Coordinates of C-alpha atoms and ligand atoms in Angstrom, one line a residue:
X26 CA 112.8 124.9 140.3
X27 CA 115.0 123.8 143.2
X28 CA 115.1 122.7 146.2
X29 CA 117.4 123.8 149.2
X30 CA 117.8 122.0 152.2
X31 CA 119.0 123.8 155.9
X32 CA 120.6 121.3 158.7
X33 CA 119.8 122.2 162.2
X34 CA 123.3 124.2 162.8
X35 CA 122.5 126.1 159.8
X36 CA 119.3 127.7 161.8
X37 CA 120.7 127.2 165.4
X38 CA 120.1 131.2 166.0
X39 CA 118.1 134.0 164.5
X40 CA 121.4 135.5 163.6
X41 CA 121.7 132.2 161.3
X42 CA 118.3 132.1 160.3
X43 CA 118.3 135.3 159.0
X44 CA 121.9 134.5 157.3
X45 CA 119.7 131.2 155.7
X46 CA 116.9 133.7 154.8
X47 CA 119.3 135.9 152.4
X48 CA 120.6 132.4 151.0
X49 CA 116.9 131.2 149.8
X50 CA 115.9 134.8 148.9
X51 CA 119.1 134.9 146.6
X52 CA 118.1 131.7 144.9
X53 CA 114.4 132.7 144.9
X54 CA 115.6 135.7 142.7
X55 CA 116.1 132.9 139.9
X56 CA 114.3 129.9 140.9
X57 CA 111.1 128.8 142.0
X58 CA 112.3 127.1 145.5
X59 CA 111.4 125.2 148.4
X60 CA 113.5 125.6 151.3
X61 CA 113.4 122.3 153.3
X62 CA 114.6 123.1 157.2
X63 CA 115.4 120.8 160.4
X64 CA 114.7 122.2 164.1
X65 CA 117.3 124.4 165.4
X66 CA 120.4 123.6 167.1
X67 CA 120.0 120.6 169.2
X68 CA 116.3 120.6 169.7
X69 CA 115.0 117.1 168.5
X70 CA 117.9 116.0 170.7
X71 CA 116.4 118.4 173.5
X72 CA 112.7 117.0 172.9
X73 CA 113.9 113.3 172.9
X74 CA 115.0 113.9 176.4
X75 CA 112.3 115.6 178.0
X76 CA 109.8 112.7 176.4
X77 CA 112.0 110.1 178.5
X78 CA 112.0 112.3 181.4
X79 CA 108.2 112.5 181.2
X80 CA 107.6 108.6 180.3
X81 CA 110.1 105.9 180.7
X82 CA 108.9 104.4 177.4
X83 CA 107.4 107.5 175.9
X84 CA 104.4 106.1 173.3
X85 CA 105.6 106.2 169.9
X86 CA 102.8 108.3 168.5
X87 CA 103.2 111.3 170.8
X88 CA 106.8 111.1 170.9
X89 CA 106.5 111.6 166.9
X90 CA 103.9 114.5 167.6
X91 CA 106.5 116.4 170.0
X92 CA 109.2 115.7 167.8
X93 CA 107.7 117.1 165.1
X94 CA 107.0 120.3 166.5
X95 CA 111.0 121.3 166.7
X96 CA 110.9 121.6 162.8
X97 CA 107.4 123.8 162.9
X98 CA 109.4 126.3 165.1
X99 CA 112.1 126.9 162.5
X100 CA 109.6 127.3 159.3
X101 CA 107.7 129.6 161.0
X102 CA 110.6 131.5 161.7
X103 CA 112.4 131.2 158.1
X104 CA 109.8 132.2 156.6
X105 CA 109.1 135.3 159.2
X106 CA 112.8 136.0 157.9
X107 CA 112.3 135.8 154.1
X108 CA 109.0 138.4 154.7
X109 CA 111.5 140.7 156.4
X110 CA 113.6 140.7 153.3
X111 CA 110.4 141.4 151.1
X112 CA 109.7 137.6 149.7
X113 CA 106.7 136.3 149.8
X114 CA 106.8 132.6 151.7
X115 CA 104.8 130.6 153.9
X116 CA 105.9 128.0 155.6
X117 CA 104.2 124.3 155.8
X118 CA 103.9 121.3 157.8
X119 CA 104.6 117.7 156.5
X120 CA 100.9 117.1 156.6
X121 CA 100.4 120.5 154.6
X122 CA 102.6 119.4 152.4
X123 CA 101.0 116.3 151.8
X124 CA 103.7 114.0 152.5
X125 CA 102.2 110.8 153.7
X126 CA 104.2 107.9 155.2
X127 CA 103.8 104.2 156.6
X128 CA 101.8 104.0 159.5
X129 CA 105.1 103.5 161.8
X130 CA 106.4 106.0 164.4
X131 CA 110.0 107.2 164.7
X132 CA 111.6 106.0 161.4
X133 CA 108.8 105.6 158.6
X134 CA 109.2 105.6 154.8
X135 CA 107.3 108.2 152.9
X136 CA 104.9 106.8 150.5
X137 CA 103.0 109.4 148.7
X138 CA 103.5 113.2 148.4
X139 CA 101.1 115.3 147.2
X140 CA 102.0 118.3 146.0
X141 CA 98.7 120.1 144.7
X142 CA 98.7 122.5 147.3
X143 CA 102.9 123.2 147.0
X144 CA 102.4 123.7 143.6
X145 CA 99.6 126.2 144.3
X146 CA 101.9 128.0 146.6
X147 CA 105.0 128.0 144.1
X148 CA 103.2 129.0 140.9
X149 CA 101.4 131.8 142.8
X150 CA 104.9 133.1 143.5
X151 CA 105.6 132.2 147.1
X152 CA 109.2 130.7 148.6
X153 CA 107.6 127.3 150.2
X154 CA 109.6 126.8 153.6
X155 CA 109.2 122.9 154.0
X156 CA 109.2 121.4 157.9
X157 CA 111.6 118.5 157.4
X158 CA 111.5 115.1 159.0
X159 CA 108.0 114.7 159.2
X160 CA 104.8 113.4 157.2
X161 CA 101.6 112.1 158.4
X162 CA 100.0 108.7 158.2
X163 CA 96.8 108.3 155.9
X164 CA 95.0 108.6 158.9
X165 CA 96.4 112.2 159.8
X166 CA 98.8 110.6 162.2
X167 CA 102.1 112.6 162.3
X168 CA 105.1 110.5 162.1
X169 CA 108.7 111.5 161.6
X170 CA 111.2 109.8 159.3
X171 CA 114.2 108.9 161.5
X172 CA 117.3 111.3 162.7
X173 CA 118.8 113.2 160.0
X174 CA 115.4 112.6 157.9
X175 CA 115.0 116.5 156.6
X176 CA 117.0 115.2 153.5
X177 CA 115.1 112.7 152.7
X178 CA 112.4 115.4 152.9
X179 CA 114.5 117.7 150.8
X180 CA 115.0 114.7 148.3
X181 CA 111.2 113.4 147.9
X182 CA 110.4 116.9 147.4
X183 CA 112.9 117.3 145.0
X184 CA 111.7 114.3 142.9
X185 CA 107.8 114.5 143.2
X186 CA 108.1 118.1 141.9
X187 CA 110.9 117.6 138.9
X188 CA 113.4 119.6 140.3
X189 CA 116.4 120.7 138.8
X190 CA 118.7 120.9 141.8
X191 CA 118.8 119.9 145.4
X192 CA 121.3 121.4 147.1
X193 CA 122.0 120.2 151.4
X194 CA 123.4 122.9 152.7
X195 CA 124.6 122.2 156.4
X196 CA 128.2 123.0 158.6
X197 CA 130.9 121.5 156.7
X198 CA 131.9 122.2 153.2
X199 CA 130.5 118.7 151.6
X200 CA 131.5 115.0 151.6
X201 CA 135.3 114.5 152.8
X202 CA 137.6 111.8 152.8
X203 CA 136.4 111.3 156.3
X204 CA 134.4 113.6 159.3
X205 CA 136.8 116.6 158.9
X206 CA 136.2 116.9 162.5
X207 CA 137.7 113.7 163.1
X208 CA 140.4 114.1 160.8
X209 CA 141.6 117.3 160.3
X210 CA 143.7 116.4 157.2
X211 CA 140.4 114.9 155.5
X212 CA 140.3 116.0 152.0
X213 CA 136.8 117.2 150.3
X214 CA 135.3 115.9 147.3
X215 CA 134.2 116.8 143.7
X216 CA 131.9 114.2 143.2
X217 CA 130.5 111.1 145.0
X218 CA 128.9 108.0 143.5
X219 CA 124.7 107.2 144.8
X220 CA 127.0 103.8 145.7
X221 CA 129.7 104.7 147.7
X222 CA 127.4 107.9 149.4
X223 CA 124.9 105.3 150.3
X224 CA 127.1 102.8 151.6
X225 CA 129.1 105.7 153.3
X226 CA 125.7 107.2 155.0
X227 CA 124.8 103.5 155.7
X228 CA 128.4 103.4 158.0
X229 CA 127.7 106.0 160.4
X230 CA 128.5 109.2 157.6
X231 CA 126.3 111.3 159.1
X232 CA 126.8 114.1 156.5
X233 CA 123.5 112.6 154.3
X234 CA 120.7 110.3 155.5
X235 CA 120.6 106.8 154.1
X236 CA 117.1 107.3 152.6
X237 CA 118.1 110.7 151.3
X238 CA 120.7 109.1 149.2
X239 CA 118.5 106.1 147.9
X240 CA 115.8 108.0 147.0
X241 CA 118.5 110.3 145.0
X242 CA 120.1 107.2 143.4
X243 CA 116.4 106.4 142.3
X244 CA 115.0 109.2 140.9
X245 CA 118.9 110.5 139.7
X246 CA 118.5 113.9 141.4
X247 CA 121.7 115.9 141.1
X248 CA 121.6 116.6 145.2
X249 CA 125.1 118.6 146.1
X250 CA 126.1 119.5 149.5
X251 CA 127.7 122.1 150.5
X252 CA 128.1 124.4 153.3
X253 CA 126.0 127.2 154.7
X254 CA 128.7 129.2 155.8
X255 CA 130.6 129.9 152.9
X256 CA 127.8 129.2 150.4
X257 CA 130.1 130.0 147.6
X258 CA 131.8 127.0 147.3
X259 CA 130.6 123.9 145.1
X260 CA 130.7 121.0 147.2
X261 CA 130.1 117.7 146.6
X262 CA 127.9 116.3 143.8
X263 CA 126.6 112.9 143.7
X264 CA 126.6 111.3 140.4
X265 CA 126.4 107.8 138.8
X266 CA 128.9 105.5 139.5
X267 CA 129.3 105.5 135.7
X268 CA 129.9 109.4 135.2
X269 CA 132.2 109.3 137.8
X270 CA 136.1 109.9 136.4
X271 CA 138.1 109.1 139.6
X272 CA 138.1 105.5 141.2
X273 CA 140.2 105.1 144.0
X274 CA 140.8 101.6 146.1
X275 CA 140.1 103.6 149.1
X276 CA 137.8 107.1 148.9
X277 CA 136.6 106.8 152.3
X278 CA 136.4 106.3 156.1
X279 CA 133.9 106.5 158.4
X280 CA 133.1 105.8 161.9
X281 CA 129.4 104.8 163.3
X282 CA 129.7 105.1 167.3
X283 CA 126.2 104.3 167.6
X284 CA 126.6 100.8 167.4
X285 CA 126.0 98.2 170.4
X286 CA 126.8 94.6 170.8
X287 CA 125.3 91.7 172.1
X288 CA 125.5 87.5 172.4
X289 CA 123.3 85.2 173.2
X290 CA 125.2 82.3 175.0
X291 CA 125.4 78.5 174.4
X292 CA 122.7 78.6 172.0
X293 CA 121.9 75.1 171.4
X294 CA 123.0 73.9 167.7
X295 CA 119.8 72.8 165.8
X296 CA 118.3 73.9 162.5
X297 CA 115.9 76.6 162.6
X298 CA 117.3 78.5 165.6
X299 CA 118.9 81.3 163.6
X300 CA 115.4 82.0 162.6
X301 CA 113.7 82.3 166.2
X302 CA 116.3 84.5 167.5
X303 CA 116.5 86.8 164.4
X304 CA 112.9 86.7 163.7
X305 CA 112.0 87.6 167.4
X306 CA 114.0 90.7 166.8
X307 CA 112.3 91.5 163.8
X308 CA 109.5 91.3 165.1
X309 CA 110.1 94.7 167.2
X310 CA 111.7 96.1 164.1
X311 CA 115.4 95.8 165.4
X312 CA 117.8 95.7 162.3
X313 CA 120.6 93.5 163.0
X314 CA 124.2 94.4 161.1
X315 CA 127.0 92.4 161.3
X316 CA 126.4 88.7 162.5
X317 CA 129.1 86.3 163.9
X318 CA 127.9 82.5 165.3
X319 CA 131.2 80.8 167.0
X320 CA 130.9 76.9 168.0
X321 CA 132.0 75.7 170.9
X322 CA 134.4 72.4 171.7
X323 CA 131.2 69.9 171.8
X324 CA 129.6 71.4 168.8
X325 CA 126.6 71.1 170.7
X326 CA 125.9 75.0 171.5
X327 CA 126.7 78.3 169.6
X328 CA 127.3 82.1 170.5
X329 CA 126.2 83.8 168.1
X330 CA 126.6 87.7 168.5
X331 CA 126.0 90.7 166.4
X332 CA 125.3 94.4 166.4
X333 CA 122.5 96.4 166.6
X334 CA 122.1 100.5 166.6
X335 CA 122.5 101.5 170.1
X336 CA 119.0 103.1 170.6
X337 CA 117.5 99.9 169.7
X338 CA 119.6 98.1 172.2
X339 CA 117.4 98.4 175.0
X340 CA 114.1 96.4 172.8
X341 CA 116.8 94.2 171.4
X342 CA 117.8 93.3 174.8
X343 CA 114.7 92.6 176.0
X344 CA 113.4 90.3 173.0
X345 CA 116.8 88.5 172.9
X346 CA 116.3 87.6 176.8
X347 CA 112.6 85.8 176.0
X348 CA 114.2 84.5 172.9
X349 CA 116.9 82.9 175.6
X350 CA 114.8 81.7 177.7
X351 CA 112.3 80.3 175.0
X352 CA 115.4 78.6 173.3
X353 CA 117.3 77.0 175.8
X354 CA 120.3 79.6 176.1
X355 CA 122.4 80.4 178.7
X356 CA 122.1 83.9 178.7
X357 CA 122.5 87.9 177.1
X358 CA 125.6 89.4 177.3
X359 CA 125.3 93.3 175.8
X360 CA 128.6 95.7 175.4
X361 CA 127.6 99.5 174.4
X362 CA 131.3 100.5 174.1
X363 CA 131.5 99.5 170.9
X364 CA 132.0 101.2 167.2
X365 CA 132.3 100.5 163.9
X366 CA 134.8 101.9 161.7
X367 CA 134.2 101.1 157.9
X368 CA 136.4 101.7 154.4
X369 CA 134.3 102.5 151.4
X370 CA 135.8 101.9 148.0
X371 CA 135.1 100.4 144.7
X372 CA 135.8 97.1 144.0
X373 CA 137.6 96.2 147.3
X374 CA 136.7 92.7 146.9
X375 CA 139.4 92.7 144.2
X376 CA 141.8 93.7 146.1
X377 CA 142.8 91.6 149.2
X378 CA 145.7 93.1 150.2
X379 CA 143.3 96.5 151.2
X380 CA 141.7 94.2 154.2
X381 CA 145.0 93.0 155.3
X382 CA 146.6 96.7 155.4
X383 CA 143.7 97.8 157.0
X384 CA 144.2 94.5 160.0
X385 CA 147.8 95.2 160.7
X386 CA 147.7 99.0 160.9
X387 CA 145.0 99.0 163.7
X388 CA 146.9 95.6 165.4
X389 CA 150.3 97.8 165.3
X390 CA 148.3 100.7 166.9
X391 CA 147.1 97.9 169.3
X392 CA 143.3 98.2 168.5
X393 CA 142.2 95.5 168.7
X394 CA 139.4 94.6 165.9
X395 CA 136.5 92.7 167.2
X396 CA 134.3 91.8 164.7
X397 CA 134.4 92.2 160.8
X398 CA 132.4 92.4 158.1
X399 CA 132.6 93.3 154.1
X400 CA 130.7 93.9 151.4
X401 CA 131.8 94.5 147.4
X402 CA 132.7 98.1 148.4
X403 CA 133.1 98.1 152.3
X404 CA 134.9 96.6 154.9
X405 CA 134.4 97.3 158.8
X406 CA 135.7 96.4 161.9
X407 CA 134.1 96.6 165.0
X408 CA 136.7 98.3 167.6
X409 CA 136.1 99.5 171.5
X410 CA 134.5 103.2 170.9
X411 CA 137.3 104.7 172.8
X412 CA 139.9 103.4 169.4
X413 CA 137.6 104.9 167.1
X414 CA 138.6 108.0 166.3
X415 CA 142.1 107.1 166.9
X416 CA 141.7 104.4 163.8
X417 CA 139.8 106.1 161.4
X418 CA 142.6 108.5 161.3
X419 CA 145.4 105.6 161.4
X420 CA 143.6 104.3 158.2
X421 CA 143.2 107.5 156.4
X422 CA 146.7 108.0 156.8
X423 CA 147.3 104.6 155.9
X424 CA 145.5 104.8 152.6
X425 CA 146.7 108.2 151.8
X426 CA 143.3 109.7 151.2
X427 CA 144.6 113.4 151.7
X428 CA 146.4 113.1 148.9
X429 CA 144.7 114.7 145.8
X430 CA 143.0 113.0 142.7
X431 CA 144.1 111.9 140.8
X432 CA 146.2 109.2 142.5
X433 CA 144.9 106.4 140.3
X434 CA 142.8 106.1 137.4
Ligands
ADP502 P1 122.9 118.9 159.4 O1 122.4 119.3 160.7 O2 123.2 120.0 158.5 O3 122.0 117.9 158.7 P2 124.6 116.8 160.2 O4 125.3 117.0 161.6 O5 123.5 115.8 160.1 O6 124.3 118.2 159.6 O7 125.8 116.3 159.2 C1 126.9 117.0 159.0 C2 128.1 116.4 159.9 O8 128.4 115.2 159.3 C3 129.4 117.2 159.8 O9 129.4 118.2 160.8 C4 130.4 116.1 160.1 O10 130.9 116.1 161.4 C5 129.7 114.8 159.8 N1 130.4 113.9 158.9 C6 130.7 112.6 159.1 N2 131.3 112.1 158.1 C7 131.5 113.0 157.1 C8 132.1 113.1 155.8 N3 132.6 112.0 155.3 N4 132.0 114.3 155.2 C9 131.5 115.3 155.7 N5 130.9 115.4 156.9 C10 130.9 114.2 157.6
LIG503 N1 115.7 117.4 163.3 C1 115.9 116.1 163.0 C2 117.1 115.4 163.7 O1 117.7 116.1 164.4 C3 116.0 115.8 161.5 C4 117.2 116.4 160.8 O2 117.9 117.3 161.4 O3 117.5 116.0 159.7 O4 117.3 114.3 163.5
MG504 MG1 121.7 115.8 159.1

């Protein structure tokens, strides 16, 4: 039993939906499979937009229940496609699936998946073509999972029905050194650790969805991705950090240019203020990343300043403004040009002199690095989004990672 998942450029026409359709019915001649799909092309970006063009704050619910509907166009039509090449498949919603989530619109977490009728479907000898990105509240509510949430589709199915594989196909080849359409010398890789994928996908790797790669971690599925185009290639497995026989300082770089900034000025300094500011933005559900608080001469105010994803910045904004005034602040400064670019890598912490490479390269290429942040196996810098691209491929070059493993054991 596997499971195979298509990306939204993989089904972009009927000339590639037809090309997807001879991929799943090849499988199918082996395997029992579910074929998880997005919406073609660009249409979730398409429906986003005509939702703010029709409501300035489009209601959450119905924006879910439009968005959803891109990813019921393209099973119906896979699944057209496999009948015209003699399988037998049907094609299912998230709610026919019986994948329920939280009761939250536009990113929720999916909390139960029953698969009585999928199995019904499967054992009876049909390809199941699974809507991605979607699931339903336990009041029937549809919700959707976040962008890029068909893997995690692909890899709850994947667990809740014991399957062997789960193989994301999309447009590039699998997980390189860095967006090979950033950097063209980018190298791709064997194997990936749950660690460093989730911390990569966490960055701004859009390759795999954060959740995808948790639940993966979790319920050690062998997920691989690899590319729709030249499906004979083996791509990228992700693996336990401890089957893993490479470890490199560096392995990866990434850039995330939907980050945003703001500050909240002149904050006065007084225990407990932290709390009101960060909790007000809780509140709406706004996660905060990288958080810098700056005293000024008198000791008697702070700016403290952080970074937020850019579509939260206009709720962030606002609830930081009545968090101002409530507080005592001066005021809300917000900067959208910004990105972060991030180096994944075991055990950086160890290794000091990585940071301070990584400083000086982008000061000698006059980028100028605004804000930092590290973890155990990350470091990022926050840079104007016009130096992005421009430094992740100074500090790919910097740490060699087109060279090809093994460079160190
Ligand atoms: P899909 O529609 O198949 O889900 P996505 O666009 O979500 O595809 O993800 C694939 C894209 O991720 C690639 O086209 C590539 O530009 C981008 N990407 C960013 N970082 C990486 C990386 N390290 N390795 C591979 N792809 C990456
Ligand atoms: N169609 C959704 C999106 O564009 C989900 C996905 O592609 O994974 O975000
Ligand atoms: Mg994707």
């Amino acid at each position: 039993m596997i499971v195979q998942k298509f990306g939204g450029t993989s089904v972009k026409s009927l000339a590639r939906i037809k090309n997807v359709a001879s991929i799943i019915a090849r499988a199918a001649a082996q395997d029992s499979v579910v074929a998880v799909v997005s919406a073609m092309g660009d249409t979730t970006d398409y429906l986003f937009k005509l939702a703010h063009q029709a409501s300035d704050a489009p209601n959450r619910r119905e924006l879910d229940a439009l968005l959803a509907t891109g990813e019921q166009i393209s099973v119906a039509l896979v699944a057209m496609a496999l009948n015209d090449l003699g399988a037998r498949a049907v094609s299912l919603t998230g709610v026919q699936l019986g994948i329920t989530t939280e009761s939250i619109h536009a990113a929720a977490r999916i909390v139960d998946i029953n698969t009585d009728r999928l199995r019904r479907y499967l054992d009876a000898g049909f390809i199941v073509v699974a809507a991605g990105f979607q699931g339903a509240t336990p009041e029937g509510d549809v919700t959707t999972l976040g962008r890029g949430g068909s893997d995690t589709t692909a890899v709850a199915l994947a667990a809740a029905l014991g399957a062997s594989t789960c193989d994301i196909f999309t447009d590039v080849s699998g997980v390189y050194t860095a967006d090979p359409n950033v950097v063209p010398t980018a190298r791709l890789r064997k194997e990936v650790s749950y660690e460093e994928m989730l911390e990569l996908a966490h960055v701004g790797a859009q390759v795999l969805h954060p959740r995808a790669v948790e639940l993966a971690r979790k319920h050690k599925i062998r997920v691989r991705v690899r590319s729709t185009f030249e499906p004979e290639h083996e791509g990228t497995i992700l693996k336990g950090a401890d089957e893993m026989e490479i470890y490199r300082p560096v392995s990866g770089v990434t850039a995330d240019r939907h980050q945003a900034r703001l500050a909240i000025l002149k904050v006065p300094d007084r225990p407990g203020i932290a709390g009101e500011i960060f909790g007000a933005l809780a509140e709406h559900r706004v996660s905060v990343d990288m958080i810098i608080q700056a005293f000024h001469e008198d000791r008697s105010v702070n700016d403290i300043t952080f970074t937020v994803n850019r579509s939260d910045l206009n709720t962030a904004r606002t609830a930081l403004e009545e968090a101002a005034a409530r507080i005592g602040a001066e005021g809300v400064l917000a900067d959208e040009d910004v990105a972060k670019v991030s180096i994944i890598g075991a055990g950086l912490m160890d290794q000091p002199e990585v940071a301070a490479r990584m400083f000086s390269a982008l000061g000698q290429a006059g980028i100028n690095i605004e804000m930092i942040s590290t973890s155990q196996i990350r470091i990022s810098c926050v840079v104007a989004d016009k130096d992005a691209e421009r430094a992740v491929r100074i500090v790919h070059d910097l740490f060699h990672l087109d060279a090809q493993e093994p460079l160190q054991s």
